[in-house]
């Protein structure tokens, strides 16, 4: 187990270097010069542009810039934003916790409600409440998150005045509830359906029949025997979903005015702030990698037959 | 139980992650009130400034709002575009070349330091110095000795411009390299603000926590959330704050800001987004603001391109007449623009009625003019625009209008975003025309001609070059008085109709608004809401 984790962690290094290099090159290949763009429509002085570029090391060749960036990264320096002159680490520190909190909020919601609904429906397949769930999830799946976002915003904030239309304080957990639910809705539908099918199928399997025949209490049959086996596909899905939730948060953050990384990335991209994009994107890569590692480890928990040497 | 053991690990990791993020951001809240901030403060949707708050390093709207609340330069303008003296007692010149500035006495920076001639001269020299890479340094290029501190290459030869001389603590002179009758108007731009001594100790720290001489003092900058400034009791200028302070709040979308104005969480919005435009007057009632300001949008032909090289101006006049400005501004642009009648917008000195039908829709004459001029090569041209700025709709409409009227095919040439669009313009890669926009830096008609159509102008991206026009502009710059110069530029404008360096489309209008909690929201000549005059109810 320990060796397996160590090996997986070591594998992250080349993936990390590769992905940062690719993003770096892509930012470099985009047309438009960040320093020039800062000057806008109006008149400007090319000498000043050249001066700023030299100061920031943007006049050097791509590979040199990348090396400088990586060297800085090893010393814990994410670089400086071109326009605001603020350290990128500060910007990430401001925005990341917001997005992570939003994502975790949504993730918890997805896990609890999604699996709950799935179990409730799966235990009694083809009944009215099962059909009801299937219809509800179908609606959620087919509705883009921005539609649901605007709809809920309109109903809850403008018609019934239950909440404020936008998040005025991104650190306030109760204000994040609405965006988190919107963000969660799509995954919620998937998780509920996945759980439902898995439960319904396993309910008919031999080992459950054996457990019932042994006269075990129903709580134990469902809670330990049935759930454990049925949750394997759900956990896989959930693990990968953490990453998608974070990227999905970009849209939701826009609708509800949440100051997370989504907006940072968008702004940085349109301003060609290469270092900011690379910094945030590489952190996202790390989260993806960590999430998939956790998923793999959870397999072993759920199914002891799977072992890692 | 191998499995159970590793389950503890995983669960532990998740708990740690949750705890870390939940605690990490908790410090930022500070129990901030949720409404419009502290009592007596007004709020407006001004986003995060792009750059640190240094007057000469800011030229975008968000930053200038904050800079203008913290700093006051020598003079300012009223809604008509006339000079109002703020920090200066007077700015005068006998020959339009050497200007004498007399400062009002008793003015102080927020830290108690007196505002003297030196505060201005040292600041301007620092701004202009190439070592400091200030974005607006070229604003000082008219001053004698600018080349010494801002050479095109290499190190500066001097620390100060020879044209700036202090006579006494409250008087100084500015000597220009040439005559410029409207130079005093330039001084109204926020870039010309003075700096206190503490600035030079650490400009970087100053940019995060500026100390100015303006109507407000700096309180806090919560990055990407809000900037808060407080009214300054000791301010002596005519634009003394009528509220207790201002919160410049950051919104990610105009729609979100608009919703907050309607629900009372925000006091003012600068521009209502397209989705809310049809109903904003209903929603806001008396709070709706609709007012033109000194800015223009135009189509500029790239005179180096295959299509428009050596084009007969008659063709451009024809194309101009083929654009149905009235209908497009009303329908596609939701009445947010006013059809242009010339190269200069109203609200600037020298705005005139050009007495020409070149800007009026007339399909028959348009077609005739295009034919007389020999037509557009290939009978087709493109309009370059950036897709991130909401221009697609009107570009399509303009093309449709031209096609219908003249039969000349016209298509949009979209660039994904503004930097890409700018790059194509800078590198002379525009294939046909491009979308040009210009907001007044100072309210004089010269600003809309000299900076755009003079052969050597930096913003002349169409590379229009005409000896006659250049000479007329140079002459207008040598006029003895402002009035003469304005008149001379009016003649230039009449000449421009003959050469058509660009096709003016429409003047901008601000469509903003305010909520029920505030009153007295006025708009200045370049379309900014005057926050200092806003009162709370």
mmCIF file of C-alpha atoms in Angstrom, chain B residues 275-510:
data_model
loop_
_atom_site.group_PDB
_atom_site.id
_atom_site.type_symbol
_atom_site.label_atom_id
_atom_site.label_comp_id
_atom_site.label_asym_id
_atom_site.label_seq_id
_atom_site.Cartn_x
_atom_site.Cartn_y
_atom_site.Cartn_z
ATOM 1 C CA UNK B 275 -30.351 41.657 -21.432
ATOM 2 C CA UNK B 276 -31.697 44.197 -18.956
ATOM 3 C CA UNK B 277 -31.761 47.224 -21.267
ATOM 4 C CA UNK B 278 -35.343 46.756 -22.496
ATOM 5 C CA UNK B 279 -36.734 46.935 -18.968
ATOM 6 C CA UNK B 280 -34.282 49.006 -16.948
ATOM 7 C CA UNK B 281 -36.276 52.223 -17.178
ATOM 8 C CA UNK B 282 -39.291 50.426 -15.780
ATOM 9 C CA UNK B 283 -37.279 48.777 -13.017
ATOM 10 C CA UNK B 284 -35.363 51.854 -11.909
ATOM 11 C CA UNK B 285 -37.889 54.600 -12.641
ATOM 12 C CA UNK B 286 -36.274 57.972 -11.874
ATOM 13 C CA UNK B 287 -33.038 56.153 -11.222
ATOM 14 C CA UNK B 288 -32.503 55.309 -14.880
ATOM 15 C CA UNK B 289 -29.722 57.320 -16.482
ATOM 16 C CA UNK B 290 -29.484 57.841 -20.199
ATOM 17 C CA UNK B 291 -27.012 60.422 -21.383
ATOM 18 C CA UNK B 292 -24.626 60.875 -24.282
ATOM 19 C CA UNK B 293 -20.930 61.392 -23.642
ATOM 20 C CA UNK B 294 -17.862 62.316 -25.596
ATOM 21 C CA UNK B 295 -17.010 59.065 -27.312
ATOM 22 C CA UNK B 296 -17.396 57.804 -30.843
ATOM 23 C CA UNK B 297 -17.357 54.514 -32.673
ATOM 24 C CA UNK B 298 -16.270 54.313 -36.255
ATOM 25 C CA UNK B 299 -15.173 51.996 -39.032
ATOM 26 C CA UNK B 300 -11.603 52.687 -39.978
ATOM 27 C CA UNK B 301 -10.273 51.459 -43.329
ATOM 28 C CA UNK B 302 -6.748 50.083 -43.260
ATOM 29 C CA UNK B 303 -5.208 52.268 -45.932
ATOM 30 C CA UNK B 304 -2.360 49.795 -46.407
ATOM 31 C CA UNK B 305 -4.688 46.869 -47.182
ATOM 32 C CA UNK B 306 -5.262 45.501 -50.670
ATOM 33 C CA UNK B 307 -8.854 46.638 -50.567
ATOM 34 C CA UNK B 308 -8.426 50.220 -49.464
ATOM 35 C CA UNK B 309 -5.016 51.147 -50.836
ATOM 36 C CA UNK B 310 -5.397 54.310 -52.926
ATOM 37 C CA UNK B 311 -9.155 54.121 -52.605
ATOM 38 C CA UNK B 312 -11.192 57.000 -53.965
ATOM 39 C CA UNK B 313 -12.748 58.778 -50.927
ATOM 40 C CA UNK B 314 -15.992 58.812 -52.879
ATOM 41 C CA UNK B 315 -16.284 55.073 -52.305
ATOM 42 C CA UNK B 316 -15.933 55.584 -48.545
ATOM 43 C CA UNK B 317 -18.497 58.369 -48.633
ATOM 44 C CA UNK B 318 -20.791 56.009 -50.486
ATOM 45 C CA UNK B 319 -20.280 53.240 -47.938
ATOM 46 C CA UNK B 320 -20.968 55.743 -45.172
ATOM 47 C CA UNK B 321 -24.263 56.685 -46.772
ATOM 48 C CA UNK B 322 -25.163 53.035 -47.131
ATOM 49 C CA UNK B 323 -25.278 52.556 -43.359
ATOM 50 C CA UNK B 324 -28.710 53.006 -41.840
ATOM 51 C CA UNK B 325 -27.481 54.443 -38.522
ATOM 52 C CA UNK B 326 -30.926 55.408 -37.254
ATOM 53 C CA UNK B 327 -32.413 51.950 -37.524
ATOM 54 C CA UNK B 328 -29.348 50.094 -36.274
ATOM 55 C CA UNK B 329 -28.903 52.249 -33.173
ATOM 56 C CA UNK B 330 -32.590 51.903 -32.388
ATOM 57 C CA UNK B 331 -32.998 48.179 -32.924
ATOM 58 C CA UNK B 332 -29.725 46.298 -32.757
ATOM 59 C CA UNK B 333 -28.106 48.607 -30.223
ATOM 60 C CA UNK B 334 -31.222 49.111 -28.118
ATOM 61 C CA UNK B 335 -30.939 52.889 -28.238
ATOM 62 C CA UNK B 336 -27.604 52.887 -26.476
ATOM 63 C CA UNK B 337 -25.967 55.012 -29.173
ATOM 64 C CA UNK B 338 -26.733 58.226 -31.043
ATOM 65 C CA UNK B 339 -26.122 58.285 -34.823
ATOM 66 C CA UNK B 340 -22.970 60.246 -35.654
ATOM 67 C CA UNK B 341 -23.119 63.436 -37.647
ATOM 68 C CA UNK B 342 -19.398 64.102 -37.828
ATOM 69 C CA UNK B 343 -15.984 63.104 -36.554
ATOM 70 C CA UNK B 344 -16.384 64.888 -33.204
ATOM 71 C CA UNK B 345 -18.996 63.956 -30.606
ATOM 72 C CA UNK B 346 -21.139 66.520 -28.820
ATOM 73 C CA UNK B 347 -19.868 67.612 -25.430
ATOM 74 C CA UNK B 348 -16.438 68.638 -26.682
ATOM 75 C CA UNK B 349 -15.351 72.125 -27.662
ATOM 76 C CA UNK B 350 -15.793 72.647 -31.367
ATOM 77 C CA UNK B 351 -18.607 70.215 -31.968
ATOM 78 C CA UNK B 352 -20.334 71.407 -35.122
ATOM 79 C CA UNK B 353 -22.976 70.663 -37.663
ATOM 80 C CA UNK B 354 -21.007 69.630 -40.720
ATOM 81 C CA UNK B 355 -23.722 70.434 -43.223
ATOM 82 C CA UNK B 356 -23.176 67.304 -45.267
ATOM 83 C CA UNK B 357 -25.326 64.334 -46.160
ATOM 84 C CA UNK B 358 -22.422 61.879 -46.011
ATOM 85 C CA UNK B 359 -23.634 60.576 -42.648
ATOM 86 C CA UNK B 360 -27.267 60.239 -43.693
ATOM 87 C CA UNK B 361 -28.719 57.000 -45.025
ATOM 88 C CA UNK B 362 -29.348 57.319 -48.758
ATOM 89 C CA UNK B 363 -29.080 54.015 -50.638
ATOM 90 C CA UNK B 364 -29.490 55.479 -54.111
ATOM 91 C CA UNK B 365 -26.783 58.096 -53.694
ATOM 92 C CA UNK B 366 -24.595 55.605 -51.846
ATOM 93 C CA UNK B 367 -24.640 53.236 -54.782
ATOM 94 C CA UNK B 368 -23.960 56.054 -57.211
ATOM 95 C CA UNK B 369 -20.981 57.349 -55.208
ATOM 96 C CA UNK B 370 -19.439 53.901 -54.882
ATOM 97 C CA UNK B 371 -19.711 53.424 -58.640
ATOM 98 C CA UNK B 372 -18.319 56.872 -59.425
ATOM 99 C CA UNK B 373 -15.358 56.162 -57.179
ATOM 100 C CA UNK B 374 -14.579 52.968 -59.076
ATOM 101 C CA UNK B 375 -16.108 50.566 -56.570
ATOM 102 C CA UNK B 376 -14.495 48.460 -53.869
ATOM 103 C CA UNK B 377 -11.776 46.165 -55.299
ATOM 104 C CA UNK B 378 -13.174 42.643 -55.457
ATOM 105 C CA UNK B 379 -16.572 44.101 -54.556
ATOM 106 C CA UNK B 380 -16.065 42.806 -51.033
ATOM 107 C CA UNK B 381 -14.461 43.941 -47.806
ATOM 108 C CA UNK B 382 -14.188 42.862 -44.170
ATOM 109 C CA UNK B 383 -14.779 44.544 -40.818
ATOM 110 C CA UNK B 384 -12.469 43.363 -38.062
ATOM 111 C CA UNK B 385 -13.835 43.294 -34.525
ATOM 112 C CA UNK B 386 -13.264 41.489 -31.231
ATOM 113 C CA UNK B 387 -15.941 39.002 -30.242
ATOM 114 C CA UNK B 388 -15.527 39.560 -26.502
ATOM 115 C CA UNK B 389 -16.904 43.069 -26.641
ATOM 116 C CA UNK B 390 -20.456 42.597 -27.913
ATOM 117 C CA UNK B 391 -19.749 43.994 -31.373
ATOM 118 C CA UNK B 392 -20.871 41.092 -33.507
ATOM 119 C CA UNK B 393 -24.514 42.120 -33.733
ATOM 120 C CA UNK B 394 -23.990 45.598 -35.028
ATOM 121 C CA UNK B 395 -21.161 44.635 -37.374
ATOM 122 C CA UNK B 396 -23.531 42.131 -38.983
ATOM 123 C CA UNK B 397 -26.245 44.775 -39.200
ATOM 124 C CA UNK B 398 -23.903 47.339 -40.746
ATOM 125 C CA UNK B 399 -22.741 44.805 -43.326
ATOM 126 C CA UNK B 400 -26.298 43.899 -44.165
ATOM 127 C CA UNK B 401 -27.177 47.556 -44.614
ATOM 128 C CA UNK B 402 -24.204 48.161 -46.913
ATOM 129 C CA UNK B 403 -24.907 45.047 -48.953
ATOM 130 C CA UNK B 404 -28.537 45.969 -49.452
ATOM 131 C CA UNK B 405 -27.823 49.539 -50.455
ATOM 132 C CA UNK B 406 -24.776 49.173 -52.681
ATOM 133 C CA UNK B 407 -24.425 45.512 -53.543
ATOM 134 C CA UNK B 408 -20.895 45.554 -52.106
ATOM 135 C CA UNK B 409 -20.369 42.392 -50.095
ATOM 136 C CA UNK B 410 -19.279 42.919 -46.531
ATOM 137 C CA UNK B 411 -18.421 40.327 -43.891
ATOM 138 C CA UNK B 412 -17.215 40.468 -40.331
ATOM 139 C CA UNK B 413 -13.646 39.438 -39.520
ATOM 140 C CA UNK B 414 -13.957 38.297 -35.901
ATOM 141 C CA UNK B 415 -10.959 38.102 -33.562
ATOM 142 C CA UNK B 416 -11.474 36.048 -30.408
ATOM 143 C CA UNK B 417 -10.549 38.794 -27.992
ATOM 144 C CA UNK B 418 -9.253 42.303 -27.631
ATOM 145 C CA UNK B 419 -5.510 41.485 -27.422
ATOM 146 C CA UNK B 420 -5.707 39.583 -30.707
ATOM 147 C CA UNK B 421 -7.642 42.416 -32.320
ATOM 148 C CA UNK B 422 -5.078 44.962 -31.151
ATOM 149 C CA UNK B 423 -2.187 42.864 -32.360
ATOM 150 C CA UNK B 424 -3.588 42.720 -35.875
ATOM 151 C CA UNK B 425 -4.034 46.495 -35.861
ATOM 152 C CA UNK B 426 -0.533 47.181 -34.527
ATOM 153 C CA UNK B 427 1.120 44.887 -37.035
ATOM 154 C CA UNK B 428 -0.787 46.253 -40.009
ATOM 155 C CA UNK B 429 -2.597 42.988 -40.591
ATOM 156 C CA UNK B 430 -6.121 44.345 -40.867
ATOM 157 C CA UNK B 431 -7.581 43.049 -44.118
ATOM 158 C CA UNK B 432 -10.253 45.647 -44.681
ATOM 159 C CA UNK B 433 -11.731 47.922 -42.049
ATOM 160 C CA UNK B 434 -11.563 47.650 -38.304
ATOM 161 C CA UNK B 435 -13.875 48.749 -35.528
ATOM 162 C CA UNK B 436 -12.438 51.840 -33.929
ATOM 163 C CA UNK B 437 -13.517 53.546 -30.740
ATOM 164 C CA UNK B 438 -12.336 56.706 -29.053
ATOM 165 C CA UNK B 439 -13.278 58.302 -25.733
ATOM 166 C CA UNK B 440 -12.300 61.912 -25.103
ATOM 167 C CA UNK B 441 -9.199 62.367 -22.969
ATOM 168 C CA UNK B 442 -9.948 66.084 -22.816
ATOM 169 C CA UNK B 443 -13.027 67.789 -24.217
ATOM 170 C CA UNK B 444 -11.556 69.586 -27.238
ATOM 171 C CA UNK B 445 -12.189 68.629 -30.842
ATOM 172 C CA UNK B 446 -8.449 68.328 -31.536
ATOM 173 C CA UNK B 447 -8.445 65.153 -29.408
ATOM 174 C CA UNK B 448 -10.637 63.419 -31.974
ATOM 175 C CA UNK B 449 -8.511 64.411 -34.971
ATOM 176 C CA UNK B 450 -4.885 65.048 -34.102
ATOM 177 C CA UNK B 451 -4.503 61.768 -32.158
ATOM 178 C CA UNK B 452 -6.360 59.685 -34.745
ATOM 179 C CA UNK B 453 -5.628 60.995 -38.217
ATOM 180 C CA UNK B 454 -2.266 62.780 -38.095
ATOM 181 C CA UNK B 455 0.322 60.743 -39.978
ATOM 182 C CA UNK B 456 2.509 60.440 -36.870
ATOM 183 C CA UNK B 457 -0.293 59.785 -34.366
ATOM 184 C CA UNK B 458 0.159 56.599 -32.315
ATOM 185 C CA UNK B 459 -3.516 55.690 -32.500
ATOM 186 C CA UNK B 460 -3.653 56.125 -36.275
ATOM 187 C CA UNK B 461 -3.888 52.389 -36.898
ATOM 188 C CA UNK B 462 -5.558 52.827 -40.263
ATOM 189 C CA UNK B 463 -2.278 54.512 -41.351
ATOM 190 C CA UNK B 464 -4.176 57.370 -42.913
ATOM 191 C CA UNK B 465 -1.695 59.872 -44.261
ATOM 192 C CA UNK B 466 -2.504 63.063 -46.038
ATOM 193 C CA UNK B 467 -0.134 65.996 -46.347
ATOM 194 C CA UNK B 468 -2.837 68.596 -46.591
ATOM 195 C CA UNK B 469 -4.621 67.372 -43.467
ATOM 196 C CA UNK B 470 -1.329 67.110 -41.562
ATOM 197 C CA UNK B 471 -0.419 70.669 -42.445
ATOM 198 C CA UNK B 472 -3.819 71.997 -41.470
ATOM 199 C CA UNK B 473 -3.546 70.253 -38.099
ATOM 200 C CA UNK B 474 -0.023 71.539 -37.496
ATOM 201 C CA UNK B 475 -1.242 75.022 -38.274
ATOM 202 C CA UNK B 476 -4.185 74.662 -35.923
ATOM 203 C CA UNK B 477 -1.753 73.691 -33.179
ATOM 204 C CA UNK B 478 0.165 76.917 -33.675
ATOM 205 C CA UNK B 479 -2.876 79.114 -33.132
ATOM 206 C CA UNK B 480 -2.497 81.876 -30.553
ATOM 207 C CA UNK B 481 -5.599 81.077 -28.559
ATOM 208 C CA UNK B 482 -7.796 78.118 -27.793
ATOM 209 C CA UNK B 483 -10.730 79.600 -29.710
ATOM 210 C CA UNK B 484 -8.642 80.041 -32.836
ATOM 211 C CA UNK B 485 -7.316 76.522 -32.545
ATOM 212 C CA UNK B 486 -10.786 75.059 -32.063
ATOM 213 C CA UNK B 487 -11.969 76.961 -35.127
ATOM 214 C CA UNK B 488 -9.019 75.752 -37.156
ATOM 215 C CA UNK B 489 -9.764 72.166 -36.169
ATOM 216 C CA UNK B 490 -13.355 72.691 -37.227
ATOM 217 C CA UNK B 491 -11.956 73.472 -40.679
ATOM 218 C CA UNK B 492 -9.877 70.290 -40.472
ATOM 219 C CA UNK B 493 -13.033 68.344 -39.710
ATOM 220 C CA UNK B 494 -14.700 69.739 -42.810
ATOM 221 C CA UNK B 495 -11.654 68.669 -44.832
ATOM 222 C CA UNK B 496 -11.852 65.171 -43.337
ATOM 223 C CA UNK B 497 -15.234 64.655 -44.995
ATOM 224 C CA UNK B 498 -13.465 64.972 -48.332
ATOM 225 C CA UNK B 499 -10.870 62.328 -47.449
ATOM 226 C CA UNK B 500 -12.829 60.050 -45.084
ATOM 227 C CA UNK B 501 -10.010 58.700 -42.869
ATOM 228 C CA UNK B 502 -12.742 56.754 -41.109
ATOM 229 C CA UNK B 503 -16.494 56.283 -41.261
ATOM 230 C CA UNK B 504 -18.048 57.635 -38.053
ATOM 231 C CA UNK B 505 -20.936 55.456 -36.904
ATOM 232 C CA UNK B 506 -22.384 56.683 -33.639
ATOM 233 C CA UNK B 507 -21.704 58.450 -30.371
ATOM 234 C CA UNK B 508 -21.804 56.498 -27.137
ATOM 235 C CA UNK B 509 -24.483 56.940 -24.550
ATOM 236 C CA UNK B 510 -24.345 55.873 -20.953
#
